[in-house]
Each structure stands twice: as C-alpha cells, then as structure tokens.
Coordinates of C-alpha atoms in Angstrom, one line a residue:
Chain A
M72 CA 18.7 -57.0 42.7
N73 CA 20.3 -54.6 40.3
I74 CA 20.4 -50.9 41.0
L75 CA 21.8 -48.6 38.3
G76 CA 23.6 -51.5 36.7
H77 CA 25.3 -52.7 39.9
R78 CA 24.3 -55.7 41.9
A79 CA 23.2 -54.6 45.4
P80 CA 23.9 -57.0 48.3
P81 CA 21.1 -57.6 50.8
T82 CA 22.6 -55.2 53.3
A83 CA 22.6 -52.4 50.7
Q84 CA 19.0 -53.3 49.8
I85 CA 17.9 -53.0 53.5
G86 CA 19.8 -49.7 53.7
L87 CA 18.1 -48.3 50.6
L88 CA 14.8 -49.4 51.9
I89 CA 15.3 -47.6 55.2
V90 CA 16.6 -44.4 53.5
V91 CA 13.8 -44.3 51.0
F92 CA 11.2 -44.9 53.8
F93 CA 12.5 -42.1 55.9
L94 CA 12.9 -39.7 53.0
L95 CA 9.3 -40.4 52.0
T96 CA 8.2 -39.8 55.6
A97 CA 10.0 -36.5 55.6
L98 CA 8.6 -35.4 52.3
I99 CA 5.0 -36.4 52.3
G100 CA 4.5 -37.8 55.8
P101 CA 3.0 -34.7 57.4
W102 CA 0.0 -35.0 55.0
F103 CA -0.8 -38.3 56.5
A104 CA -0.1 -37.4 60.1
P105 CA -3.1 -38.2 62.3
Y106 CA -2.9 -35.0 64.4
G107 CA -1.2 -31.6 64.4
Q108 CA 2.4 -31.4 65.6
S109 CA 1.6 -29.2 68.6
Q110 CA -1.9 -30.5 69.2
S111 CA -2.4 -32.1 72.7
V112 CA -4.7 -35.1 72.3
G113 CA -4.1 -37.3 75.3
D114 CA -2.7 -37.7 78.8
T115 CA 1.0 -37.3 79.6
W116 CA 2.8 -40.4 78.3
A117 CA -0.5 -42.0 77.4
P118 CA 0.1 -45.7 76.6
V119 CA -0.1 -47.2 73.1
S120 CA -3.6 -47.4 71.8
A121 CA -5.6 -47.7 68.6
K122 CA -6.0 -43.9 68.6
M123 CA -2.3 -43.2 69.3
W124 CA -0.2 -46.0 67.8
L125 CA 3.0 -45.0 69.7
G126 CA 1.3 -43.3 72.7
A127 CA 1.6 -39.7 73.7
D128 CA 4.6 -37.5 74.7
Q129 CA 5.2 -35.5 77.9
I130 CA 2.4 -33.0 77.3
G131 CA 0.0 -35.4 75.6
R132 CA 0.9 -34.9 72.0
D133 CA 0.7 -37.8 69.6
M134 CA 4.1 -39.5 69.4
L135 CA 3.7 -40.8 65.9
T136 CA 2.7 -37.3 64.6
R137 CA 5.7 -35.7 66.3
L138 CA 8.0 -38.4 64.8
I139 CA 6.7 -37.7 61.3
Y140 CA 7.1 -33.9 61.6
G141 CA 10.4 -34.5 63.4
A142 CA 11.6 -36.5 60.4
R143 CA 11.0 -33.5 58.1
M144 CA 12.7 -31.1 60.5
T145 CA 15.8 -33.2 61.5
I146 CA 16.4 -34.7 58.0
G147 CA 15.8 -31.3 56.4
I148 CA 18.2 -29.4 58.5
A149 CA 20.9 -32.1 58.2
A150 CA 20.4 -32.1 54.4
A151 CA 20.7 -28.3 54.3
C152 CA 23.9 -28.4 56.4
T153 CA 25.4 -31.1 54.2
L154 CA 24.5 -29.2 50.9
L155 CA 26.0 -26.0 52.3
S156 CA 29.1 -27.8 53.5
F157 CA 29.6 -29.5 50.1
F158 CA 29.1 -26.2 48.3
I159 CA 31.7 -24.4 50.4
G160 CA 34.1 -27.4 50.8
I161 CA 34.1 -28.4 47.1
T162 CA 34.4 -24.9 45.8
L163 CA 37.3 -23.9 48.1
G164 CA 38.9 -27.4 47.9
F165 CA 39.1 -27.3 44.1
I166 CA 40.2 -23.7 44.1
A167 CA 43.0 -24.6 46.5
A168 CA 44.0 -27.6 44.3
V169 CA 43.9 -25.8 41.0
M170 CA 45.5 -22.5 42.1
G171 CA 48.0 -23.9 44.6
S172 CA 50.6 -21.5 46.0
W173 CA 49.5 -19.1 48.8
V174 CA 45.8 -19.7 48.3
D175 CA 46.3 -23.4 49.0
T176 CA 48.5 -22.7 52.0
L177 CA 46.2 -20.1 53.5
L178 CA 43.1 -22.3 53.2
S179 CA 44.8 -25.4 54.4
R180 CA 46.2 -23.8 57.5
L181 CA 42.8 -22.3 58.3
V182 CA 41.2 -25.7 58.0
D183 CA 43.9 -27.2 60.2
V184 CA 43.1 -24.7 63.0
I185 CA 39.3 -25.2 62.7
L186 CA 39.8 -29.0 62.8
S187 CA 41.9 -28.8 65.9
I188 CA 38.8 -27.8 67.9
P189 CA 36.3 -30.6 68.3
P190 CA 33.3 -29.9 66.1
L191 CA 30.7 -30.2 68.9
I192 CA 32.7 -27.7 71.1
L193 CA 33.1 -25.2 68.3
A194 CA 29.4 -25.4 67.5
L195 CA 28.6 -24.9 71.2
I196 CA 30.9 -21.8 71.3
V197 CA 29.3 -20.2 68.2
L198 CA 25.7 -21.1 69.1
G199 CA 26.4 -19.8 72.7
V200 CA 27.5 -16.4 71.3
F201 CA 24.9 -16.0 68.6
G202 CA 22.0 -17.8 70.2
S203 CA 20.3 -20.7 68.5
S204 CA 18.0 -20.4 65.5
I205 CA 17.5 -22.6 62.5
P206 CA 19.5 -20.5 60.1
V207 CA 22.4 -20.0 62.6
L208 CA 22.4 -23.8 63.2
I209 CA 22.6 -24.6 59.5
I210 CA 25.3 -22.1 58.7
T211 CA 27.4 -23.1 61.8
I212 CA 27.3 -26.8 61.1
G213 CA 27.7 -26.2 57.4
I214 CA 30.8 -24.2 57.8
I215 CA 32.3 -26.5 60.5
D216 CA 31.6 -29.6 58.3
S217 CA 32.9 -27.9 55.1
T218 CA 36.5 -28.3 56.5
K219 CA 36.2 -32.1 56.1
V220 CA 34.8 -31.8 52.6
F221 CA 37.5 -29.3 51.8
R222 CA 40.2 -31.8 52.6
L223 CA 38.7 -34.5 50.5
A224 CA 38.0 -32.2 47.6
R225 CA 41.5 -30.8 47.7
A226 CA 43.1 -34.2 47.8
L227 CA 40.9 -35.4 44.8
G228 CA 41.6 -32.1 43.0
M229 CA 45.3 -32.5 43.5
N230 CA 45.3 -35.9 41.9
I231 CA 43.4 -34.6 38.9
T232 CA 45.1 -31.3 38.2
V233 CA 48.4 -33.0 37.5
L234 CA 46.8 -35.1 34.7
D235 CA 47.5 -34.2 31.0
Y236 CA 44.0 -33.2 30.1
V237 CA 43.9 -30.5 32.7
E238 CA 47.3 -29.3 31.5
V239 CA 45.9 -29.2 28.0
A240 CA 42.9 -27.2 29.2
R241 CA 45.1 -24.7 30.9
M242 CA 47.2 -24.3 27.8
R243 CA 44.1 -23.7 25.7
G244 CA 43.6 -20.7 28.1
E245 CA 40.5 -21.9 29.9
G246 CA 39.7 -20.1 33.1
L247 CA 39.7 -21.4 36.7
W248 CA 35.9 -22.0 36.8
W249 CA 35.8 -23.8 33.5
I250 CA 38.6 -26.1 34.6
I251 CA 36.9 -26.8 37.9
R252 CA 33.5 -27.4 36.3
S253 CA 34.4 -29.3 33.2
E254 CA 37.6 -31.1 34.0
I255 CA 37.8 -31.7 37.8
M256 CA 34.2 -32.0 38.9
P257 CA 33.1 -34.9 36.6
N258 CA 36.2 -36.9 37.6
A259 CA 35.8 -36.4 41.3
M260 CA 32.1 -37.1 41.4
A261 CA 32.1 -40.8 42.4
P262 CA 34.0 -40.5 45.7
L263 CA 32.2 -37.2 46.5
V264 CA 28.8 -39.0 46.3
S265 CA 29.7 -41.6 48.9
E266 CA 31.3 -38.9 51.0
F267 CA 28.0 -37.0 50.8
G268 CA 26.3 -40.0 52.5
L269 CA 28.9 -40.1 55.3
R270 CA 28.8 -36.4 55.9
F271 CA 25.0 -36.4 56.0
C272 CA 25.1 -39.1 58.7
F273 CA 27.6 -37.1 60.7
N274 CA 25.6 -33.8 60.3
F275 CA 22.4 -35.6 61.1
L276 CA 23.9 -37.0 64.4
F277 CA 25.4 -33.5 65.0
V278 CA 22.0 -31.8 64.7
A279 CA 20.3 -34.4 66.8
S280 CA 22.9 -34.1 69.5
L281 CA 22.7 -30.3 69.6
S282 CA 18.9 -30.5 69.8
F283 CA 19.2 -33.1 72.5
L284 CA 21.4 -30.7 74.5
G285 CA 18.7 -28.1 74.1
I286 CA 20.8 -25.9 71.8
G287 CA 19.5 -27.0 68.4
V288 CA 15.9 -26.8 67.1
Q289 CA 13.8 -25.0 69.7
P290 CA 10.3 -26.0 70.8
P291 CA 7.4 -26.2 69.8
Y292 CA 8.9 -27.7 66.6
A293 CA 9.1 -31.4 66.6
D294 CA 12.7 -32.6 66.1
W295 CA 14.1 -36.1 67.0
G296 CA 16.9 -34.9 69.2
G297 CA 14.7 -32.5 71.1
M298 CA 12.0 -35.1 71.5
V299 CA 14.5 -37.4 73.3
R300 CA 15.3 -34.6 75.6
E301 CA 11.6 -33.6 76.3
N302 CA 10.6 -37.2 77.0
A303 CA 13.8 -38.2 79.0
G304 CA 11.9 -38.2 82.3
A305 CA 9.7 -41.1 81.1
I306 CA 12.6 -43.5 81.1
N307 CA 12.7 -43.6 85.0
F308 CA 9.2 -45.0 85.0
G309 CA 10.3 -47.7 82.5
L310 CA 8.4 -46.1 79.7
F311 CA 9.5 -46.3 76.1
A312 CA 8.8 -42.7 75.1
P313 CA 12.3 -41.2 74.6
L314 CA 13.5 -44.3 72.8
Y315 CA 11.2 -44.0 69.7
P316 CA 12.9 -40.8 68.4
A317 CA 16.3 -42.3 69.4
I318 CA 15.6 -45.5 67.5
A319 CA 14.6 -43.4 64.5
I320 CA 17.9 -41.6 64.6
A321 CA 19.9 -44.8 64.9
M322 CA 17.9 -46.5 62.1
L323 CA 18.4 -43.8 59.6
T324 CA 22.1 -43.6 60.3
V325 CA 22.6 -47.4 60.0
G326 CA 20.6 -47.3 56.7
V327 CA 22.7 -44.5 55.2
N328 CA 25.9 -46.3 56.3
L329 CA 24.8 -49.6 54.7
V330 CA 24.2 -47.8 51.4
V331 CA 27.5 -45.9 51.6
D332 CA 29.4 -49.1 52.3
W333 CA 28.0 -50.5 49.1
L334 CA 28.8 -47.3 47.1
L335 CA 32.3 -47.4 48.4
S336 CA 32.8 -51.0 47.4
I337 CA 31.6 -50.2 43.8
D338 CA 34.2 -47.5 43.3
A339 CA 37.1 -47.8 45.7
R340 CA 38.5 -44.3 46.3
P341 CA 41.7 -43.2 44.5
S342 CA 44.6 -43.5 46.8
G343 CA 45.6 -40.4 48.7
A344 CA 42.0 -39.3 49.0
Q345 CA 41.2 -41.1 52.2
A346 CA 39.0 -38.8 54.2
E347 CA 39.1 -39.3 57.9
M348 CA 36.0 -38.9 60.2
Chain B
M100 CA 64.1 -38.9 66.5
L101 CA 64.3 -36.4 69.4
R102 CA 64.2 -33.6 66.9
L103 CA 61.2 -35.0 65.2
I104 CA 59.4 -35.2 68.6
A105 CA 60.4 -31.7 69.5
T106 CA 59.1 -30.4 66.2
R107 CA 55.8 -32.1 66.8
F108 CA 55.7 -30.7 70.3
V109 CA 56.3 -27.2 69.1
L110 CA 53.6 -27.7 66.5
G111 CA 51.2 -28.7 69.2
V112 CA 51.9 -25.6 71.2
L113 CA 51.4 -23.4 68.1
T114 CA 48.1 -25.2 67.4
L115 CA 47.0 -24.4 70.9
L116 CA 47.8 -20.8 70.4
A117 CA 45.9 -20.7 67.1
V118 CA 43.0 -22.4 68.7
S119 CA 42.9 -19.8 71.5
V120 CA 42.9 -17.1 68.8
L121 CA 40.0 -18.8 67.0
I122 CA 38.0 -19.1 70.2
F123 CA 38.7 -15.5 71.0
I124 CA 37.6 -14.4 67.5
C125 CA 34.4 -16.4 67.8
T126 CA 33.4 -15.1 71.2
Q127 CA 34.7 -11.5 71.2
I128 CA 35.0 -10.1 67.7
L129 CA 32.3 -11.8 65.7
P130 CA 29.2 -10.9 67.8
G131 CA 29.8 -7.1 67.5
D132 CA 29.1 -5.3 70.7
V133 CA 28.7 -7.5 73.7
A134 CA 27.8 -4.6 76.0
S135 CA 24.7 -3.6 74.1
A136 CA 23.8 -7.3 73.7
V137 CA 23.9 -7.8 77.4
L138 CA 22.4 -4.5 78.6
G139 CA 19.7 -4.5 75.8
Q140 CA 18.3 -1.8 73.5
Q141 CA 17.2 0.5 76.3
A142 CA 20.7 1.0 77.9
T143 CA 21.8 4.6 78.3
P144 CA 25.1 5.6 76.6
E145 CA 26.7 6.2 80.0
A146 CA 25.8 2.7 81.2
L147 CA 27.2 1.2 78.0
K148 CA 30.4 3.2 78.4
I149 CA 30.9 2.1 82.0
F150 CA 30.1 -1.5 81.2
R151 CA 32.5 -1.5 78.2
A152 CA 35.3 -0.1 80.4
E153 CA 34.5 -2.8 83.0
L154 CA 34.8 -5.6 80.4
G155 CA 37.8 -3.8 78.8
L156 CA 35.9 -3.5 75.5
D157 CA 37.2 0.0 75.0
Q158 CA 40.7 -1.5 74.2
P159 CA 41.8 -2.8 70.8
A160 CA 41.1 -6.4 70.1
Y161 CA 44.7 -7.7 70.1
L162 CA 45.3 -6.1 73.5
R163 CA 42.2 -7.7 74.9
Y164 CA 43.4 -11.0 73.5
L165 CA 46.8 -10.7 75.1
H166 CA 45.2 -9.7 78.3
W167 CA 42.9 -12.7 78.2
L168 CA 45.7 -15.1 77.3
F169 CA 47.9 -13.8 80.1
G170 CA 45.1 -14.4 82.5
V171 CA 44.4 -17.9 81.2
L172 CA 48.1 -18.8 81.5
H173 CA 47.9 -17.7 85.2
G174 CA 44.7 -19.7 85.8
D175 CA 42.5 -16.7 85.6
F176 CA 39.5 -17.3 83.4
G177 CA 37.6 -14.2 84.6
K178 CA 34.1 -14.2 86.2
S179 CA 30.9 -15.7 85.1
M180 CA 28.5 -13.2 83.6
T181 CA 25.3 -14.7 85.1
N182 CA 26.3 -15.3 88.7
G183 CA 29.6 -13.4 89.1
R184 CA 31.5 -16.4 90.5
V185 CA 35.1 -16.9 89.7
I186 CA 35.2 -19.4 86.8
V187 CA 38.3 -21.3 87.7
D188 CA 36.8 -22.3 91.0
E189 CA 33.9 -23.9 89.3
L190 CA 35.8 -25.3 86.4
A191 CA 38.6 -27.1 88.2
P192 CA 36.5 -29.7 90.2
R193 CA 34.3 -30.3 87.1
F194 CA 37.4 -30.8 85.0
I195 CA 38.7 -33.4 87.4
N196 CA 35.2 -35.1 87.3
T197 CA 35.3 -35.1 83.5
L198 CA 38.8 -36.6 83.3
F199 CA 37.7 -39.2 85.9
L200 CA 34.8 -40.2 83.7
A201 CA 36.8 -40.3 80.5
G202 CA 39.6 -42.2 82.2
Y203 CA 37.2 -44.7 83.7
A204 CA 35.8 -45.4 80.3
A205 CA 39.2 -45.6 78.7
I206 CA 40.5 -48.1 81.2
I207 CA 37.7 -50.5 80.2
A208 CA 37.4 -49.6 76.5
V209 CA 41.1 -49.7 75.3
P210 CA 42.0 -53.3 76.2
L211 CA 38.5 -54.5 75.3
S212 CA 38.4 -53.0 71.8
V213 CA 42.0 -53.7 70.9
G214 CA 41.6 -57.3 72.0
L215 CA 38.4 -57.8 70.2
G216 CA 39.7 -56.0 67.1
I217 CA 42.6 -58.4 66.8
L218 CA 40.3 -61.4 67.4
S219 CA 38.0 -60.1 64.7
A220 CA 41.0 -59.7 62.3
I221 CA 42.2 -63.3 63.0
N222 CA 38.7 -64.6 62.3
E223 CA 38.1 -62.4 59.3
G224 CA 35.0 -63.4 57.3
R225 CA 33.8 -65.9 59.8
L226 CA 30.6 -65.6 61.7
T227 CA 32.1 -63.9 64.8
D228 CA 33.8 -61.3 62.6
R229 CA 30.6 -60.6 60.7
L230 CA 28.6 -60.4 63.9
A231 CA 31.2 -57.9 65.4
N232 CA 30.9 -55.9 62.1
I233 CA 27.1 -55.5 62.4
V234 CA 27.2 -54.8 66.2
T235 CA 29.9 -52.2 65.9
L236 CA 28.1 -50.5 62.9
I237 CA 25.1 -50.1 65.1
G238 CA 27.3 -48.8 67.9
I239 CA 28.8 -46.2 65.6
S240 CA 25.5 -45.1 64.2
A241 CA 23.6 -44.8 67.5
P242 CA 24.0 -41.4 69.1
E243 CA 25.5 -41.4 72.6
F244 CA 22.1 -40.5 74.2
F245 CA 20.4 -43.5 72.6
V246 CA 23.0 -45.8 74.2
G247 CA 22.7 -44.0 77.5
Y248 CA 18.9 -44.2 77.6
I249 CA 18.9 -47.9 76.6
L250 CA 21.3 -48.6 79.5
I251 CA 19.1 -46.5 81.9
F252 CA 16.1 -48.4 80.6
I253 CA 17.7 -51.8 81.3
F254 CA 19.8 -51.2 84.4
T255 CA 17.7 -48.6 86.3
A256 CA 14.1 -48.8 85.2
K257 CA 13.9 -52.6 84.8
L258 CA 16.7 -54.1 87.0
A259 CA 17.3 -51.2 89.5
W260 CA 21.0 -52.0 89.8
F261 CA 22.4 -48.5 89.2
P262 CA 21.1 -44.9 89.8
S263 CA 20.1 -43.0 86.6
L264 CA 21.5 -39.8 87.9
A265 CA 25.2 -39.8 88.3
T266 CA 25.5 -36.9 90.7
V267 CA 28.9 -37.2 92.3
D268 CA 30.3 -34.9 94.9
S269 CA 33.5 -34.5 96.9
T270 CA 32.1 -36.2 100.0
M271 CA 31.8 -39.6 98.2
S272 CA 34.4 -42.3 98.6
L273 CA 36.2 -43.5 95.6
G274 CA 34.2 -46.7 95.5
E275 CA 30.9 -44.9 95.5
H276 CA 32.3 -42.6 92.8
F277 CA 33.0 -45.6 90.6
Y278 CA 29.6 -47.1 91.3
V279 CA 27.6 -44.0 90.6
A280 CA 29.6 -43.2 87.4
F281 CA 29.3 -46.7 86.1
L282 CA 26.4 -46.2 83.6
P283 CA 27.9 -43.0 82.0
A284 CA 31.2 -44.7 81.7
L285 CA 29.6 -47.8 80.2
T286 CA 27.8 -45.6 77.7
L287 CA 31.1 -44.1 76.6
V288 CA 32.7 -47.6 76.5
V289 CA 30.0 -48.9 74.1
V290 CA 30.3 -45.9 71.7
V291 CA 34.1 -45.7 71.7
T292 CA 34.7 -49.5 71.6
A293 CA 32.7 -49.8 68.4
H294 CA 34.9 -47.3 66.6
M295 CA 38.2 -48.5 68.1
L296 CA 37.4 -52.1 67.4
R297 CA 36.7 -51.4 63.7
M298 CA 39.8 -49.3 63.3
T299 CA 42.0 -51.9 65.1
R300 CA 40.6 -54.6 62.8
N301 CA 41.2 -52.6 59.7
S302 CA 44.8 -51.7 60.7
V303 CA 45.6 -55.4 61.3
L304 CA 43.9 -56.4 58.0
S305 CA 45.7 -53.8 55.9
I306 CA 49.0 -55.3 57.1
M307 CA 47.6 -58.8 56.3
S308 CA 47.6 -58.0 52.6
T309 CA 51.3 -57.2 52.4
P310 CA 53.8 -59.6 50.7
Y311 CA 55.8 -60.5 53.8
V312 CA 52.6 -61.7 55.5
E313 CA 51.7 -63.7 52.4
M314 CA 55.2 -65.2 52.7
A315 CA 54.6 -66.2 56.3
F316 CA 51.4 -68.0 55.2
L317 CA 53.3 -69.7 52.4
K318 CA 55.8 -71.0 54.9
G319 CA 52.9 -72.8 56.5
L320 CA 52.5 -70.8 59.7
K321 CA 49.2 -70.8 61.5
R322 CA 47.0 -67.8 61.1
S323 CA 47.0 -66.8 64.7
R324 CA 50.8 -66.9 64.7
V325 CA 51.1 -64.8 61.6
V326 CA 48.8 -62.2 63.1
A327 CA 50.6 -62.1 66.5
W328 CA 54.2 -62.2 65.3
H329 CA 54.2 -60.8 61.8
A330 CA 51.2 -58.4 61.4
L331 CA 50.7 -57.0 64.9
P332 CA 54.1 -55.4 65.5
N333 CA 53.7 -53.4 62.3
A334 CA 50.0 -52.6 63.0
L335 CA 51.0 -51.2 66.4
G336 CA 51.7 -47.7 65.1
P337 CA 48.2 -47.2 63.5
I338 CA 46.6 -48.9 66.5
V339 CA 48.3 -46.6 69.0
S340 CA 47.2 -43.5 67.1
V341 CA 43.7 -44.8 66.8
V342 CA 43.5 -45.3 70.5
A343 CA 44.8 -41.8 71.2
L344 CA 42.4 -40.3 68.7
D345 CA 39.5 -42.2 70.3
L346 CA 40.6 -40.9 73.7
A347 CA 40.4 -37.4 72.3
Y348 CA 37.0 -38.2 71.0
L349 CA 36.1 -39.6 74.4
V350 CA 36.8 -36.3 76.1
V351 CA 34.3 -34.6 73.7
G352 CA 31.8 -37.4 73.8
V353 CA 31.4 -36.8 77.5
V354 CA 29.5 -33.6 76.7
V355 CA 26.4 -35.5 75.7
V356 CA 26.8 -38.3 78.2
E357 CA 27.2 -35.9 81.1
N358 CA 23.9 -34.3 80.1
V359 CA 22.1 -37.6 79.9
F360 CA 23.2 -38.6 83.4
V361 CA 23.4 -35.1 84.9
Y362 CA 27.0 -35.8 85.8
P363 CA 28.7 -32.6 87.1
G364 CA 31.5 -32.2 84.6
V365 CA 32.8 -29.6 82.2
G366 CA 30.4 -30.7 79.4
Q367 CA 27.3 -30.0 81.5
Y368 CA 28.8 -26.7 82.7
M369 CA 29.4 -25.7 79.2
V370 CA 26.0 -26.6 77.9
D371 CA 24.5 -24.7 80.8
A372 CA 26.6 -21.7 79.9
V373 CA 25.6 -21.9 76.3
S374 CA 21.9 -21.9 77.1
K375 CA 22.4 -18.8 79.3
R376 CA 24.8 -17.3 76.8
D377 CA 27.4 -16.8 79.5
V378 CA 30.4 -15.9 77.2
P379 CA 33.3 -16.0 79.6
V380 CA 32.3 -19.5 80.8
I381 CA 31.8 -20.7 77.2
Q382 CA 35.3 -19.4 76.4
A383 CA 36.9 -21.2 79.4
C384 CA 35.1 -24.5 78.8
G385 CA 35.8 -24.4 75.0
L386 CA 39.5 -23.7 75.7
A387 CA 39.6 -26.6 78.2
F388 CA 38.1 -29.1 75.8
A389 CA 40.1 -27.9 72.8
G390 CA 43.3 -28.0 75.0
V391 CA 42.8 -31.6 76.0
F392 CA 41.9 -32.5 72.4
V393 CA 45.1 -30.9 71.0
I394 CA 47.3 -32.4 73.6
L395 CA 45.9 -35.9 73.0
N396 CA 46.2 -35.5 69.2
T397 CA 49.9 -34.4 69.6
L398 CA 50.4 -37.3 71.9
A399 CA 48.9 -39.6 69.3
D400 CA 51.4 -38.4 66.7
I401 CA 54.4 -38.7 69.0
L402 CA 53.4 -42.3 70.1
A403 CA 52.9 -43.3 66.5
M404 CA 56.4 -42.1 65.7
L405 CA 57.8 -44.0 68.7
A406 CA 55.9 -47.2 67.6
N407 CA 57.3 -47.0 64.1
P408 CA 60.9 -48.4 64.0
R409 CA 61.5 -46.7 60.7
L410 CA 61.2 -43.3 62.3
R411 CA 63.4 -44.3 65.3
R412 CA 66.5 -44.6 63.1
R413 CA 68.6 -41.5 62.9
R414 CA 68.3 -39.7 59.6

C-alpha cells in the first residue's frame, strides 16, 4: 500500500488504521453514541447485553458511550497539550538557535533545570498548588513538555543556521522571524512531524495517568484515565470494566508508535538531533 | 578522571539547589497569597495578618526560601496544613517503603532486561527478536495502571494467588513484605523491562555496525562470540547509563503503581496531598522525588564515565 508516495509496511498500515479509527471516534463518535455521557441506564457494572454492548460502569452509565465521549476528552486534551508544547518549544528553540549567545544560554539552562524534575512530579506540584481544571491541565503539561520540543528544535535549528543559505538571508538583512519561518522551519519539518507523534503519545499517557490519579479531568466528564479509576473496584470481582478504557489507551499509543516508527524509517533524523524520551 | 567525577558531582549538587528553587517558586511565589487562599474570601484582615506571620509570609521571598532550605537540610519539612502532623515523621517510613518497592523491582528487572536485550541483539531479525520487539512495544505503550490491573485481574481475581491491596506495615516480617509487594513490583518490572530491553538491544546493535566488529566477522568468528567479546565491552557504557536512567524512571513510576495497589509510599502520600492541596507536604514529597531523580541521573553519568576506558585515561 502506498501512502503519500511511500510504501507503508503492514505494521504502519495497522497503526494508521487504529489512529484514524480513534480520531474519527473522537470527532464524530458522540453523534452516534447510544446514550448521554452522564445518563444512568442500567445497574452497577451491568453485564454485556444487546442494549449495552460493553456493559455499564460503576453507577450504571453505558460503558461504550462513556468510552466514545472519553475519546474526545482524552485525545482532545492531549492534542491541545502537544500543540501548545510545539508552539512554545519550536518558537523558543529556533530563537535560541538563531540568536545564540546569552538568549541560548539562558533558555537552555532553564530547560535543564525543568528537566531535572520528573515531569509527573512537576505536574503534581503545579496542579496541587493551582487546583485542577482543564485549562490549567493543558497549560501545565504543555509547558512541561515544551522543554523536550525545545531541545529538539534547538538542535535542528543549530544544524541549519550554520548553512550557507541562512547566512545569505542574514546578509540580505532579513529579520529573525523571516529567517525562522522561511529558512529554518521548512527544513526542520520532517523530524518535527515524527516527533509530534511521539510527544502526543507521551502527553496522552501523561493526561491519562493524571486523570487516573484523580488530578486530571474531573467528573462527571468521561475521560479514559478517570474511567479506569472510577471502575477500579470491579476488578476484584473479576469484572472487565476498568480494562476497557485501559485497553483503549494502550491501543491508541501502540497505533501512534507504529506510524511514528514508519515515519522515522522514511526520513532518518539528521545526526545530532536525537531527542531523548 | 577524578576531576571529571568531582565536576559532575558538583554539577549534581548545583542541580539539586536549582531544583529546590524551582519547587519553591512553583509552590510559594506563583500562587499569589496562600493565606487568603487557605482562609477564603471572608477572612478578616487581622486573621490574615496573624496567619501570614505564622507561615512567615510577611518576610521577603528569598528569606523564606533560605529558611525553608535550612529547615530541609536539618530534616525539618514543616507541618502538614490539613492535619498539623510533622511531615518528616510521615515521610520517612513511606520513603523507605517506596525505595523498597523500587529496589525490589530493580533487582528483578535489571538482570532480566539486560540479558534479554543482549539475546535479542544476538538474534537480530530472527523470530525471537521480532517477538521481543512487539511485546516490548506494547509494554512501553501501556500505561502502568493498565499493566497493574491486568495483573490483578489474573493473579487476584482469577487465580487468587496474591492480594490486590499491597498494604504493608512495620509489623510485617520481611518475607510477608516481599509477598504483599510482589504484584506492584511485578508491574514496575514489566514496564521498566520493556524500555531497558529495547535500549540495551539498540546499544549493542549500534556497536555492531562499527568497522572493528565487521572485521571480527570477517575473521570468521561466531556471532555470539563477536557480541560477547567485541561489542559488549564497548556497549557497556551506554547500557549502564540506560539502567541508571531507568532506575530514576522507576522511582517516579511508583507514583501510579502505589496508587493502583494502595501501597503506603511517598507517591500515594503526594497524590493525597495534591488532592487536598496541602502545599508543605507537596513541597516535601516533590523535593524527595526530584532529589532521588537527580542523584540517580548524576550516578548514571559518573558510571558511564567509569565504564568508558577513553575517559579513564589522564588528559
């Protein structure tokens, strides 16, 4: 199978299939959801039936409906975090690379300090102080994650700014923004796209973990991490309830990873721009 | 060599200081006035004033920071805002529990993943290697709580071999401790092994593409011998740092796992404090985690230096 002129191996096709499926679910799924997301329609942890394909949750809401709404919430927040993180990370990373000198030193040391605290711990500290709401969640994760994007963007930018055509642009008297937008950005695009997939996975797991800990998305909104937490009690009775949202989380991450692996194999990153986890 | 290590050590201490400043800024300076946040909108100005003096909020920020740091260095993390208990008394036993759990997982995970990683590299491209690749990809992609609940589902709900709640206390014997903490430890092992295995395999394979390894093959040596005698000694540095980094990850990964199994460690304590917005406790736990993280990262760098003969020579 060819996608955008590249031959996609079977693993990448499976990955794409999974990603497209979940994206569609997030975008248009709620229109097809059988019930409302906070509508109680059955008994606690009601078994699988023709009326409720995946059974009910801890207060009798339809599991499938909650999963569909949860897809929109969890994927939406993770996507918003990743977009924010790329916006901040790329902008500051390229500025650091093009301007150099004290701007670069200042930003790089700041990023070093932030990265020396584990991301989950830093997020817990910030959310503990500010309280958890969806905007705070997105901004916190976006900023924490932007440090990783910053490092990659800076490394890519460093490799590009020393090239002749950037030098020529500088001599023509082009400004900082013009150089970043027209010279650096197009040439750093390919590695940034695959990095976007990886960062999305990371943020997605991050949001899910925080919600699982009860510090992310708050009820009554459906959210995959929170659903695992709410239904956790069912596991002791040998019921499957908390595993559905957990499986959804794992599947989407595997899917994105398969696609990213393929993207990485198409354009191997330039040396010196290896981003760590 | 010694100077190199000393430099890295000093850098580690500086990082710790910077981290403490960052945590202090996040918890004390950013949120504005803690006093009115705690006492609420209806508080009288007098009450606010007394409360501020009690918390030391009437002093400039750098003085408060130095005061806090001085206390921390003497083992004084202050008192909890919600129940007034001395934090260090609650933190210390939980910290030991957390280290126990992380250490338990590490003892199993490190030899397992390094061994399997090397095996996977020897068999590159064969069925076992591909299988390992897929299994570890799933292991990396699955969140810790997913692995944890799957294990509970199998070992507690279906087989009833292990308890699902890992509530340990000081009256338990060491054997009981190991038994009760088995499932949380196994969860951590699964998650961390997947990552370590992949990294070990990659470190060995990146050495495999160097000219001297090709030479060894051209001499007609067997693949297993080339891996063990030619590639492995040079892959040791990266492997050691991967192991140390994963141990650092382990200490953080416990946060979620402790909450799955209700294990009384620092992670659970911290998440509790976050949901109650108990700032001094959050500060103390954050510092404890960040401290261990920085120490292990520093150790990773130093061990990588020691494992690399090129750095051992005097410059």
